[in-house]
Amino acid sequence: MLKSGIYGKYNGIEYEITIDMDNNIKIMTEEINDIDHAFVNIYNSGVYSKKVNRSELTDCVSVSYFGNVDGERVQILQETEDEFQISSGSMLVGDNLNIPRIDRETWLGWVPKRKVKLIEEKNLIDPQVL
C-alpha cells in the first residue's frame, strides 16, 4: 500500500505524524514491536499513538502521490491489489479518462494499476512548524 501523509523519525524509527485538535504532535504506528509503554491504543483499533515534542522529531516529510494516466495528471486516493482510485477536479480530464462525475467539480473512478505512472512527491518539513 502507498503511504501518504506526514512522516518523521522519533528515536531513529519512522512513524506517521498527526496533530490533534489541541495542536499536540502525535506519532502513530501499528507495529507493536516499535513501541514502549507510553503508546496508547485509544480506540482499540490496533493503531498506537504517543504524544511527543516537536524537538524530538527528525527527518520529517510530507508524502503524496499523483498519477499520470494517458497523459493526464490525477490524484491517487486509494488502491486495491489491481487498481488505483483516481480523482480529478477537471471536466476535461474526467471526460478524457471516462471516469464518472460524482459532484459538481469532482470526477472519481478506478483504473488498472498498469495504466498509471505513479508520481511520488516528498517535501521536507521543519517539525517546529508542524
PDB file of N, CA and C in Angstrom, residues 7 14 26 38 50 56 80 92 96 108 114 125:
ATOM      1  N   TYR A   7       5.310  12.062   7.803  1.00  0.00           N
ATOM      2  CA  TYR A   7       6.124  11.057   8.474  1.00  0.00           C
ATOM      3  C   TYR A   7       7.378  11.714   9.038  1.00  0.00           C
ATOM      4  N   GLU A  14      10.893   5.514  11.988  1.00  0.00           N
ATOM      5  CA  GLU A  14       9.927   6.343  11.258  1.00  0.00           C
ATOM      6  C   GLU A  14       8.501   6.031  11.692  1.00  0.00           C
ATOM      7  N   LYS A  26       1.435  13.919  17.605  1.00  0.00           N
ATOM      8  CA  LYS A  26       1.385  12.505  17.971  1.00  0.00           C
ATOM      9  C   LYS A  26       2.021  11.681  16.865  1.00  0.00           C
ATOM     10  N   ALA A  38       4.484   4.079  26.715  1.00  0.00           N
ATOM     11  CA  ALA A  38       3.836   5.383  26.575  1.00  0.00           C
ATOM     12  C   ALA A  38       2.873   5.446  25.389  1.00  0.00           C
ATOM     13  N   LYS A  50       1.390   8.155  20.444  1.00  0.00           N
ATOM     14  CA  LYS A  50       2.134   8.716  21.571  1.00  0.00           C
ATOM     15  C   LYS A  50       2.328  10.204  21.316  1.00  0.00           C
ATOM     16  N   GLU A  56      11.702  16.430  19.336  1.00  0.00           N
ATOM     17  CA  GLU A  56      12.121  15.027  19.348  1.00  0.00           C
ATOM     18  C   GLU A  56      12.047  14.387  17.961  1.00  0.00           C
ATOM     19  N   THR A  80      -6.245  -0.931  -4.551  1.00  0.00           N
ATOM     20  CA  THR A  80      -6.512  -2.331  -4.270  1.00  0.00           C
ATOM     21  C   THR A  80      -5.329  -3.097  -4.838  1.00  0.00           C
ATOM     22  N   LEU A  92     -12.392  18.214 -18.280  1.00  0.00           N
ATOM     23  CA  LEU A  92     -11.673  17.690 -19.439  1.00  0.00           C
ATOM     24  C   LEU A  92     -10.952  16.387 -19.106  1.00  0.00           C
ATOM     25  N   ASN A  96     -11.835  12.831 -20.646  1.00  0.00           N
ATOM     26  CA  ASN A  96     -10.781  12.128 -21.391  1.00  0.00           C
ATOM     27  C   ASN A  96     -10.526  10.732 -20.851  1.00  0.00           C
ATOM     28  N   LEU A 108     -14.387  10.796 -10.246  1.00  0.00           N
ATOM     29  CA  LEU A 108     -13.792   9.766  -9.408  1.00  0.00           C
ATOM     30  C   LEU A 108     -14.009   8.407 -10.043  1.00  0.00           C
ATOM     31  N   ARG A 114      -1.749  -0.944 -14.109  1.00  0.00           N
ATOM     32  CA  ARG A 114      -0.837  -0.966 -15.264  1.00  0.00           C
ATOM     33  C   ARG A 114      -0.986   0.279 -16.137  1.00  0.00           C
ATOM     34  N   ILE A 125       9.784  18.861   5.830  1.00  0.00           N
ATOM     35  CA  ILE A 125       9.013  19.712   6.734  1.00  0.00           C
ATOM     36  C   ILE A 125       9.843  19.955   7.983  1.00  0.00           C
TER      37      ILE A 125
END
